[in-house]
Coordinates of C-alpha atoms and ligand atoms in Angstrom, one line a residue:
X3 CA 109.5 58.4 163.4
X4 CA 110.2 56.3 166.2
X5 CA 107.7 53.9 165.1
X6 CA 109.1 53.1 161.7
X7 CA 113.1 52.9 163.1
X8 CA 112.3 50.2 165.8
X9 CA 109.5 48.5 165.7
X10 CA 109.0 46.0 163.5
X11 CA 105.3 44.8 163.9
X12 CA 102.6 43.6 160.9
X13 CA 99.6 44.0 161.3
X14 CA 97.6 40.8 162.6
X15 CA 93.9 40.3 161.6
X16 CA 91.3 41.8 159.2
X17 CA 90.4 45.2 160.6
X18 CA 86.7 45.9 161.6
X19 CA 84.2 48.9 161.2
X20 CA 86.2 51.5 164.0
X21 CA 88.4 49.4 165.1
X22 CA 92.2 49.3 165.2
X23 CA 93.8 45.8 164.5
X24 CA 96.9 45.1 166.0
X25 CA 99.9 43.5 166.6
X26 CA 101.8 43.2 169.6
X27 CA 105.2 42.4 169.5
X28 CA 108.0 42.7 172.1
X29 CA 108.3 46.6 171.8
X30 CA 104.8 48.5 171.2
X31 CA 101.6 48.7 169.6
X32 CA 100.4 49.5 166.1
X33 CA 98.0 49.3 163.0
X34 CA 99.1 48.3 159.7
X35 CA 100.1 52.8 158.8
X36 CA 102.8 52.7 162.1
X37 CA 99.6 54.4 165.0
X38 CA 100.6 54.0 168.7
X39 CA 97.5 54.2 171.0
X40 CA 98.2 58.4 171.6
X41 CA 97.7 58.7 167.4
X42 CA 94.2 57.5 168.0
X43 CA 93.1 58.6 171.1
X44 CA 90.9 61.7 172.0
X45 CA 92.1 63.5 174.9
X46 CA 90.4 65.3 177.8
X47 CA 91.9 67.7 179.8
X48 CA 89.8 67.9 184.1
X49 CA 91.2 70.6 186.0
X50 CA 89.8 68.0 188.6
X51 CA 89.4 71.3 191.5
X52 CA 86.2 72.6 188.8
X53 CA 85.0 68.7 187.4
X54 CA 83.0 66.6 190.2
X55 CA 82.5 67.2 193.6
X56 CA 82.1 63.6 195.4
X57 CA 81.9 64.7 199.0
X58 CA 80.4 67.6 198.9
X59 CA 83.1 70.9 200.1
X60 CA 83.4 72.7 196.8
X61 CA 86.1 71.1 195.4
X62 CA 85.8 68.1 192.1
X63 CA 88.0 65.0 193.3
X64 CA 89.0 61.9 191.4
X65 CA 85.9 59.6 193.4
X66 CA 83.8 63.0 191.4
X67 CA 86.4 61.9 188.0
X68 CA 85.5 58.5 188.7
X69 CA 81.8 59.0 188.8
X70 CA 81.6 60.6 185.1
X71 CA 83.7 57.8 183.4
X72 CA 80.6 56.4 182.3
X73 CA 79.9 60.1 180.6
X74 CA 83.3 60.5 178.5
X75 CA 83.1 56.6 177.5
X76 CA 80.2 57.8 176.3
X77 CA 81.5 60.9 174.7
X78 CA 84.2 59.0 172.5
X79 CA 86.8 60.3 174.9
X80 CA 90.3 58.0 175.8
X81 CA 92.4 59.6 177.5
X82 CA 91.8 62.0 180.7
X83 CA 94.7 64.4 181.5
X84 CA 94.0 65.2 184.6
X85 CA 96.4 68.5 185.8
X86 CA 97.9 67.9 189.2
X87 CA 96.0 66.4 191.9
X88 CA 99.5 66.0 194.0
X89 CA 99.9 66.7 197.5
X90 CA 100.2 71.2 197.1
X91 CA 99.5 73.9 198.7
X92 CA 97.1 75.2 195.7
X93 CA 99.7 78.3 195.8
X94 CA 98.2 77.7 191.6
X95 CA 96.1 75.4 192.4
X96 CA 98.4 72.9 191.9
X97 CA 101.4 73.6 190.1
X98 CA 102.6 74.1 193.8
X99 CA 103.2 71.0 194.1
X100 CA 105.0 69.2 197.3
X101 CA 105.2 65.6 197.3
X102 CA 104.9 64.1 194.2
X103 CA 104.7 60.1 194.9
X104 CA 101.0 61.5 196.3
X105 CA 97.5 62.6 195.9
X106 CA 96.6 65.3 197.9
X107 CA 93.5 64.8 200.4
X108 CA 91.6 67.2 199.0
X109 CA 91.5 65.8 196.0
X110 CA 91.3 61.9 197.9
X111 CA 94.1 59.4 198.6
X112 CA 96.6 56.7 196.5
X113 CA 93.3 54.4 196.6
X114 CA 90.8 56.3 195.4
X115 CA 94.1 57.6 192.4
X116 CA 94.2 53.2 192.1
X117 CA 90.4 52.6 192.1
X118 CA 90.4 55.3 189.0
X119 CA 93.0 53.9 186.9
X120 CA 91.0 50.6 187.4
X121 CA 87.6 52.4 186.2
X122 CA 88.9 53.8 183.4
X123 CA 90.7 50.5 182.3
X124 CA 87.8 49.6 182.3
X125 CA 86.5 51.3 180.0
X126 CA 90.1 51.6 177.8
X127 CA 91.1 54.9 178.3
X128 CA 93.8 56.0 179.5
X129 CA 95.4 58.1 182.4
X130 CA 97.7 60.8 182.1
X131 CA 99.5 63.0 184.9
X132 CA 100.3 66.4 184.3
X133 CA 104.5 67.0 185.8
X134 CA 105.7 69.9 187.1
X135 CA 109.3 68.8 185.7
X136 CA 109.9 73.2 186.0
X137 CA 109.6 73.0 190.3
X138 CA 108.4 72.2 193.0
X139 CA 106.8 74.2 196.4
X140 CA 108.6 75.5 198.5
X141 CA 106.9 73.5 200.4
X142 CA 108.4 70.8 199.1
X143 CA 110.6 68.5 201.3
X144 CA 113.4 68.8 198.9
X145 CA 113.4 72.5 198.3
X146 CA 112.4 72.9 203.2
X147 CA 116.4 71.2 203.5
X148 CA 117.8 73.7 200.2
X149 CA 116.5 77.0 202.5
X150 CA 117.7 75.4 205.7
X151 CA 121.5 75.6 205.0
X152 CA 124.0 77.0 202.1
X153 CA 125.4 73.7 202.8
X154 CA 122.4 71.5 203.7
X155 CA 122.2 67.8 201.5
X156 CA 120.0 69.9 198.9
X157 CA 121.5 73.2 198.3
X158 CA 122.5 72.1 194.9
X159 CA 118.6 71.7 193.9
X160 CA 117.1 74.7 193.5
X161 CA 118.8 77.5 191.7
X162 CA 120.9 79.9 194.4
X163 CA 122.7 82.7 193.4
X164 CA 124.3 85.7 194.9
X165 CA 122.8 89.7 194.6
X166 CA 124.8 91.3 192.9
X167 CA 124.4 94.3 195.7
X168 CA 122.8 94.9 198.4
X169 CA 119.0 94.6 197.9
X170 CA 119.3 93.9 193.9
X171 CA 118.3 90.9 193.1
X172 CA 121.7 88.8 190.7
X173 CA 119.4 89.6 186.9
X174 CA 117.4 91.2 186.2
X175 CA 114.9 88.5 185.2
X176 CA 111.0 89.0 185.8
X177 CA 109.1 86.3 187.2
X178 CA 106.5 85.2 184.2
X179 CA 103.9 85.8 186.8
X180 CA 105.0 89.5 187.7
X181 CA 108.0 91.0 189.8
X182 CA 111.2 90.3 190.0
X183 CA 112.0 86.3 189.5
X184 CA 114.6 86.6 192.8
X185 CA 113.6 86.1 196.5
X186 CA 115.8 86.6 199.1
X187 CA 116.6 84.8 201.6
X188 CA 117.0 86.1 204.8
X189 CA 118.8 82.7 206.7
X190 CA 121.2 82.1 204.0
X191 CA 121.6 85.4 202.8
X192 CA 120.8 84.4 198.1
X193 CA 118.3 85.1 196.7
X194 CA 116.7 81.9 195.0
X195 CA 114.6 81.4 191.4
X196 CA 111.7 80.8 190.8
X197 CA 110.0 82.1 186.9
X198 CA 106.3 81.4 188.2
X199 CA 105.3 82.1 191.3
X200 CA 108.2 82.5 195.3
X201 CA 105.7 79.6 196.1
X202 CA 107.6 77.7 193.3
X203 CA 111.2 77.8 193.3
X204 CA 113.3 76.4 190.0
X205 CA 114.9 73.3 190.6
X206 CA 118.1 73.1 189.3
X207 CA 118.0 70.6 186.5
X208 CA 121.8 71.0 185.6
X209 CA 122.2 68.7 188.5
X210 CA 122.1 65.5 187.9
X211 CA 120.7 64.4 191.1
X212 CA 117.5 66.4 190.7
X213 CA 117.0 64.6 186.9
X214 CA 117.3 61.0 187.9
X215 CA 114.9 61.2 191.6
X216 CA 112.5 63.2 188.8
X217 CA 112.8 60.5 186.9
X218 CA 111.9 57.9 189.1
X219 CA 108.9 59.7 189.8
X220 CA 107.9 58.5 186.2
X221 CA 109.2 55.4 186.8
X222 CA 106.8 55.0 189.8
X223 CA 103.4 56.4 188.3
X224 CA 103.6 54.4 185.2
X225 CA 104.3 50.9 188.1
X226 CA 100.7 52.1 189.1
X227 CA 99.4 52.4 185.6
X228 CA 99.3 55.4 184.3
X229 CA 100.1 55.9 180.1
X230 CA 101.8 59.6 180.5
X231 CA 103.0 62.7 181.4
X232 CA 101.6 66.2 180.4
X233 CA 105.2 67.9 180.7
X234 CA 104.0 71.3 182.8
X235 CA 105.8 74.7 181.6
X236 CA 109.1 72.7 179.5
X237 CA 110.1 75.0 177.5
X238 CA 110.7 76.7 181.8
X239 CA 113.4 73.7 182.2
X240 CA 116.8 75.6 182.1
X241 CA 118.6 78.9 182.9
X242 CA 121.9 80.5 181.1
X243 CA 124.9 80.2 183.3
X244 CA 125.7 83.4 183.5
X245 CA 123.0 84.4 184.6
X246 CA 122.6 87.3 182.0
X247 CA 120.5 90.4 182.1
X248 CA 117.6 89.3 179.8
X249 CA 117.5 92.0 176.6
X250 CA 114.0 94.0 177.3
X251 CA 111.9 94.2 174.1
X252 CA 111.0 98.0 174.2
X253 CA 110.2 100.7 176.6
X254 CA 107.5 100.7 179.6
X255 CA 106.4 97.5 181.6
X256 CA 103.5 94.7 181.7
X257 CA 100.6 94.6 184.0
X258 CA 102.3 94.3 186.1
X259 CA 103.9 96.7 186.0
X260 CA 107.1 95.0 185.0
X261 CA 109.6 96.0 182.7
X262 CA 109.3 94.0 178.8
X263 CA 111.7 91.0 178.7
X264 CA 112.5 88.8 176.3
X265 CA 113.2 85.4 177.9
X266 CA 115.8 84.7 175.8
X267 CA 118.4 84.1 179.6
X268 CA 115.5 81.5 181.0
X269 CA 113.6 80.3 178.3
X270 CA 114.3 77.3 175.2
X271 CA 118.0 76.7 176.4
X272 CA 118.8 74.1 174.3
X273 CA 119.9 71.9 177.1
X274 CA 116.1 70.6 177.9
X275 CA 116.8 68.3 175.3
X276 CA 119.0 65.8 176.8
X277 CA 116.2 65.8 179.3
X278 CA 113.5 65.2 177.5
X279 CA 115.4 62.2 175.8
X280 CA 115.7 61.4 179.1
X281 CA 111.9 61.4 179.7
X282 CA 111.3 59.6 176.6
X283 CA 113.9 57.2 177.5
X284 CA 111.9 56.1 180.8
X285 CA 108.5 56.1 179.2
X286 CA 109.5 54.4 176.3
X287 CA 109.3 51.3 178.5
X288 CA 106.1 52.1 179.7
X289 CA 104.3 52.1 175.8
X290 CA 103.8 55.8 177.7
X291 CA 103.1 59.1 175.4
X292 CA 104.9 62.1 176.9
X293 CA 102.5 65.3 176.1
X294 CA 104.1 68.8 176.0
X295 CA 103.2 72.4 177.5
X296 CA 105.6 73.2 174.5
X297 CA 104.4 77.0 173.5
X298 CA 106.6 77.0 169.9
X299 CA 106.4 79.7 167.2
X300 CA 106.9 78.0 164.5
X301 CA 107.2 74.4 163.2
X302 CA 111.1 75.1 163.0
X303 CA 110.2 75.2 167.3
X304 CA 107.5 72.7 166.9
X305 CA 110.1 69.5 164.9
X306 CA 112.8 70.4 168.2
X307 CA 110.9 69.2 170.5
X308 CA 110.2 66.1 168.4
X309 CA 112.9 65.4 168.6
X310 CA 115.7 63.4 166.0
X311 CA 113.9 60.0 165.0
X312 CA 110.9 60.9 168.0
X313 CA 113.3 60.6 170.8
X314 CA 111.4 63.5 172.1
X315 CA 108.2 64.3 172.8
X316 CA 105.1 62.4 171.0
X317 CA 103.2 65.8 171.2
X318 CA 104.9 68.6 171.8
X319 CA 101.3 70.8 172.9
X320 CA 101.0 73.2 168.7
X321 CA 99.1 76.0 170.2
X322 CA 99.2 77.9 167.6
X323 CA 95.7 77.1 167.0
X324 CA 96.0 78.7 170.6
X325 CA 96.4 82.1 168.6
X326 CA 94.5 82.0 165.7
X327 CA 91.5 83.8 166.9
X328 CA 89.0 85.0 164.6
X329 CA 87.2 82.2 162.2
X330 CA 89.6 82.9 158.8
X331 CA 90.1 80.1 156.6
X332 CA 93.0 81.2 155.6
X333 CA 94.9 81.8 159.0
X334 CA 93.7 78.1 159.5
X335 CA 95.1 76.8 156.7
X336 CA 98.4 78.1 156.9
X337 CA 98.7 77.0 160.1
X338 CA 97.6 72.8 159.5
X339 CA 99.9 73.1 156.8
X340 CA 103.5 73.6 159.3
X341 CA 102.6 71.4 161.0
X342 CA 101.5 68.7 158.8
X343 CA 104.9 69.1 157.0
X344 CA 106.4 68.7 160.4
X345 CA 108.3 65.9 161.8
X346 CA 106.0 65.0 163.7
X347 CA 102.3 63.4 164.1
X348 CA 100.7 67.1 164.7
X349 CA 98.8 67.9 168.3
X350 CA 96.0 69.6 168.3
X351 CA 94.8 71.9 170.6
X352 CA 91.6 74.5 171.4
X353 CA 91.6 75.7 175.1
X354 CA 92.8 74.6 177.9
X355 CA 93.0 76.6 182.4
X356 CA 95.1 79.2 181.3
X357 CA 93.1 81.1 178.2
X358 CA 90.3 82.2 177.7
X359 CA 87.3 79.6 176.2
X360 CA 87.5 79.0 172.4
X361 CA 83.5 79.7 172.7
X362 CA 84.9 83.5 173.0
X363 CA 87.1 82.8 171.0
X364 CA 85.8 82.3 168.3
X365 CA 82.5 82.7 169.0
X366 CA 80.7 86.3 167.8
X367 CA 77.8 87.2 170.4
X368 CA 75.0 85.3 168.1
X369 CA 76.0 82.3 166.5
X370 CA 78.2 81.1 169.0
X371 CA 77.1 77.3 170.1
X372 CA 77.1 77.0 166.4
X373 CA 81.2 78.3 166.3
X374 CA 81.7 76.0 169.3
X375 CA 80.4 73.6 166.8
X376 CA 82.1 74.2 163.2
X377 CA 85.4 74.6 165.5
X378 CA 85.0 70.7 167.5
X379 CA 84.5 69.9 163.1
X380 CA 87.4 71.3 162.5
X381 CA 89.8 69.7 165.4
X382 CA 88.4 66.9 165.5
X383 CA 88.6 65.8 161.6
X384 CA 92.2 67.4 161.5
X385 CA 94.8 64.4 160.6
X386 CA 96.5 64.2 164.7
X387 CA 95.5 63.9 168.0
X388 CA 93.3 66.1 169.9
X389 CA 93.4 67.4 173.0
X390 CA 89.4 68.4 174.3
X391 CA 88.9 70.7 177.4
X392 CA 86.2 69.9 179.9
X393 CA 83.1 71.7 179.1
X394 CA 84.7 73.0 175.5
X395 CA 82.3 69.8 174.6
X396 CA 78.9 71.8 176.5
X397 CA 79.5 74.8 174.9
X398 CA 80.7 76.3 178.5
X399 CA 82.5 79.9 178.9
X400 CA 84.5 81.5 179.7
X401 CA 83.5 83.4 183.3
X402 CA 85.4 85.7 184.9
X403 CA 85.4 87.4 188.3
X404 CA 83.8 91.1 188.3
X405 CA 85.2 91.9 191.2
X406 CA 88.8 91.8 192.1
X407 CA 88.3 90.7 195.8
X408 CA 87.2 86.9 194.2
X409 CA 89.0 86.5 192.2
X410 CA 91.8 83.2 193.1
X411 CA 94.0 82.9 190.5
X412 CA 97.3 85.4 191.9
X413 CA 98.0 87.0 188.7
X414 CA 94.2 87.8 188.7
X415 CA 94.6 90.5 191.6
X416 CA 98.1 91.4 190.7
X417 CA 97.0 92.3 187.3
X418 CA 93.3 93.6 188.2
X419 CA 92.3 95.5 186.2
X420 CA 94.2 94.1 183.3
X421 CA 94.7 91.1 184.4
X422 CA 92.0 89.2 185.8
X423 CA 93.3 86.1 185.8
X424 CA 92.6 83.0 184.7
X425 CA 89.1 82.1 186.9
X426 CA 87.4 82.7 184.6
X427 CA 87.9 79.5 181.8
X428 CA 88.4 76.6 185.2
X429 CA 84.3 77.7 186.7
X430 CA 83.1 74.8 187.6
X431 CA 81.5 71.7 184.5
X432 CA 77.9 72.0 184.5
X433 CA 76.3 68.7 185.0
X434 CA 72.7 69.5 185.2
X435 CA 70.5 73.3 186.2
X436 CA 70.3 72.7 189.4
X437 CA 71.5 76.0 191.2
X438 CA 75.7 74.5 191.4
X439 CA 75.4 73.1 188.3
X440 CA 74.9 69.6 189.8
X441 CA 79.7 69.4 190.2
X442 CA 78.5 69.9 194.3
X443 CA 75.6 70.2 196.7
X444 CA 78.6 72.3 198.8
X445 CA 79.2 76.2 197.9
X446 CA 81.5 75.8 194.2
X447 CA 85.5 77.7 195.4
X448 CA 84.9 79.4 192.0
X449 CA 80.5 80.6 191.3
X450 CA 78.6 78.4 188.7
X451 CA 78.4 80.9 185.3
X452 CA 74.8 81.5 184.6
X453 CA 74.7 79.5 181.5
X454 CA 74.8 76.9 183.1
X455 CA 70.6 77.2 182.6
X456 CA 70.8 77.0 179.3
X457 CA 74.7 74.9 178.2
X458 CA 75.1 71.8 180.6
X459 CA 75.4 68.5 180.5
X460 CA 71.8 66.5 181.0
X461 CA 69.7 69.0 178.9
X462 CA 71.7 69.4 176.5
X463 CA 71.6 65.2 176.4
X464 CA 68.2 65.7 175.6
X465 CA 68.6 68.0 172.5
X466 CA 70.3 66.0 169.4
X467 CA 70.5 70.0 167.2
X468 CA 72.9 70.8 170.8
X469 CA 77.6 71.1 171.0
X470 CA 77.5 67.9 172.9
X471 CA 75.1 66.1 170.8
X472 CA 77.1 67.4 168.0
X473 CA 80.0 66.9 169.6
X474 CA 79.4 63.1 170.0
X475 CA 78.8 62.5 166.7
X476 CA 82.2 64.1 165.5
X477 CA 83.9 62.1 167.9
X478 CA 82.0 58.4 166.6
X479 CA 82.7 59.4 163.9
X480 CA 86.7 59.8 164.2
X481 CA 86.5 56.3 165.6
X482 CA 84.4 54.8 163.0
X483 CA 85.8 56.2 159.5
X484 CA 89.7 55.2 158.5
X485 CA 89.7 57.9 156.3
X486 CA 90.0 60.2 159.6
X487 CA 91.7 57.6 161.4
X488 CA 94.4 57.2 158.9
X489 CA 94.4 60.2 155.6
X490 CA 96.1 62.4 154.6
X491 CA 95.4 65.2 155.1
X492 CA 95.4 68.5 151.0
X493 CA 93.9 71.7 151.2
X494 CA 90.9 71.4 149.0
X495 CA 89.7 75.1 147.5
X496 CA 92.2 77.1 148.6
X497 CA 91.4 80.8 147.9
X498 CA 87.6 80.5 149.5
X499 CA 88.0 83.3 151.8
X500 CA 85.0 82.1 153.8
X501 CA 85.8 77.7 153.3
X502 CA 87.6 76.0 154.8
X503 CA 87.8 72.2 152.5
X504 CA 89.5 69.8 153.7
X505 CA 90.2 65.6 152.8
X506 CA 91.4 63.2 154.6
X507 CA 92.1 60.1 151.8
X508 CA 93.1 56.9 153.0
X509 CA 93.4 54.0 150.4
X510 CA 90.4 53.4 147.8
X511 CA 88.3 55.9 150.7
X512 CA 88.1 59.7 151.1
X513 CA 86.2 62.4 153.9
X514 CA 85.9 65.8 152.8
X515 CA 85.3 68.2 155.7
X516 CA 84.0 71.9 154.5
X517 CA 84.0 74.8 157.3
X518 CA 81.7 77.7 155.8
X519 CA 84.1 81.0 158.4
X520 CA 81.8 83.5 157.7
X521 CA 78.0 84.8 158.8
X522 CA 76.4 84.1 155.3
X523 CA 75.4 80.5 153.4
X524 CA 78.0 79.6 151.0
X525 CA 78.3 77.7 148.3
X526 CA 80.7 75.5 147.3
X527 CA 81.7 73.8 144.0
X528 CA 84.6 71.6 145.0
X529 CA 87.4 70.3 143.5
X530 CA 88.5 67.3 143.8
X531 CA 90.4 66.4 139.9
X532 CA 93.2 65.9 142.0
X533 CA 91.3 63.5 145.0
X534 CA 90.6 60.8 141.8
X535 CA 86.5 61.2 143.6
X536 CA 83.8 63.3 141.8
X537 CA 80.9 63.9 144.4
X538 CA 80.4 63.7 148.0
X539 CA 77.9 62.4 150.7
X540 CA 76.9 63.2 153.3
X541 CA 77.8 61.7 156.9
X542 CA 77.2 64.6 159.3
X543 CA 76.0 68.0 158.2
X544 CA 74.5 70.9 161.1
X545 CA 70.8 72.1 159.8
X546 CA 70.6 72.8 155.6
X547 CA 73.9 72.4 155.0
X548 CA 74.3 69.6 152.5
X549 CA 76.0 68.3 149.2
X550 CA 75.0 67.7 145.5
X551 CA 77.5 65.6 143.2
X552 CA 80.3 68.4 144.6
X553 CA 78.5 71.6 145.1
X554 CA 78.1 71.8 149.0
X555 CA 75.6 74.0 150.3
X556 CA 76.4 75.8 153.9
X557 CA 74.4 77.7 156.0
X558 CA 76.2 80.5 158.1
X559 CA 78.9 79.1 159.5
X560 CA 78.1 75.7 158.7
X561 CA 79.4 72.4 158.1
X562 CA 79.2 69.6 156.0
X563 CA 81.1 66.6 156.4
X564 CA 81.3 64.0 153.3
X565 CA 82.3 60.7 152.0
X566 CA 83.6 60.5 149.0
X567 CA 82.9 58.5 146.1
X568 CA 84.2 57.7 142.3
Ligands
GLC610 C1 102.0 75.9 183.5 C2 100.6 75.8 184.0 C3 100.3 77.3 184.8 C4 100.7 76.8 185.7 C5 101.9 77.2 184.5 C6 103.9 77.0 185.8 O1 101.9 76.6 182.7 O2 99.3 75.5 182.2 O3 98.7 76.6 184.9 O4 100.5 78.6 186.3 O5 102.3 75.7 184.3 O6 103.2 75.8 186.8
CA611 CA1 85.9 67.4 196.9

């Protein structure tokens, strides 16, 4: 671990229940276990367009976020990751950045950002920004100059190539958003490369000037108080210099009518790690954290993103959970064991702005709220850092458009009806049961789902059995309980096909978590022998679930979290 290698800090002061004693040296503050702030923090992703609209133009904004900081603090959030809020033509809703060092007027101003950062700081909430490293907007001044002539100063900041022949792109690569990944520019008679939309030209990271400029962007924001970045689409930074054709995986076409390719020569090239080491060095000076959008296939790949001695990403997002789309104890056991064996600190994610919400992925249509609590109990009690997604804590549902003409996300229009795009998971946050769910007094940019009448912050805050109140309780426990904060992870009752159980142990303390992933009541005799404990006493349980000695009874989809005793 980076800490072990480079930080020699000793714990001073006594442990206070729920708070971490820290010692500050010239390097980073760590606790008794050598853990840094981001290892105990709960992160929360905010899609700014959809969170809270302060000026009633139908689009969320920074002042809106600031107005909800008390809510976030009360919920138990320690860091917010705001998806891109920089100036942008909004082709990909902000993931097409036209200026990295400003705020888009639709979200506010730099002064609003400073105010937000200041208010967040007062509440102990860190701010993480989204750094779109692979590409800029085609309206960024670098690209405008780049395309202006083949000898322009920024020409080599992007990937320009001659076609194979008239009307023929340089190779067979397809954009992940549909169509060829090459766009012809008649002014200079060359093609430029774009892994995403044509309005998102890829930067040429082989050019040291690009790296220099991009590293400077991070320094600029660190000076403004940003505590780290989520690095967008890092897999796609480099392309094969020889532009070899990608292999075709199988005959046929995808949702966009393109050949089905393996992105062998345009993703996950080893050069990306050099960039990550560079970004890490800069981040380290500000004690900042780097989260990566890393679509790793397995733990070997995940380990590469931690780097050697953790010199790349502290939190490469492990999306393995987002690929377990059924409530299967065996599957989860396997994934958890795998990330616990990884070389860095685990990161857990169950929802984000690009995938169907966890509420729908796991819900059975009947016990969805109970299952939402079960999933919260799972990923918020594991050893690792969870990254929540706004609305998950109230049981927000994915609500995709029903007509093509209503689709906002461009891929939903090109891929309709098979691919409906990502609007469904980006609908306005449901603050109350009023019209527009308290998100805006104007017309929201995406319709407010009908479920805002039953699932909203105001009503759930009054209901002790709501999804929201359950999240609050788990998060409170997580912040206060040393076994959950610091403890190791060990699976118990591993042959149980219905109930996922594990213990977290720290020194002489232990917590057991038992999760019934079936729709029938279950009884579990906890196999605690190896742990040195004999029984469990409830800390938090749903409905009728509870324990006597080492016998745990669980209602359908029930949760039991218990303190272990000798
Ligand atoms: C990432 C973002 C996604 C965006 C894409 C292109 O995958 O999460 O929303 O469309 O990058 O920037
Ligand atoms: Ca607004």
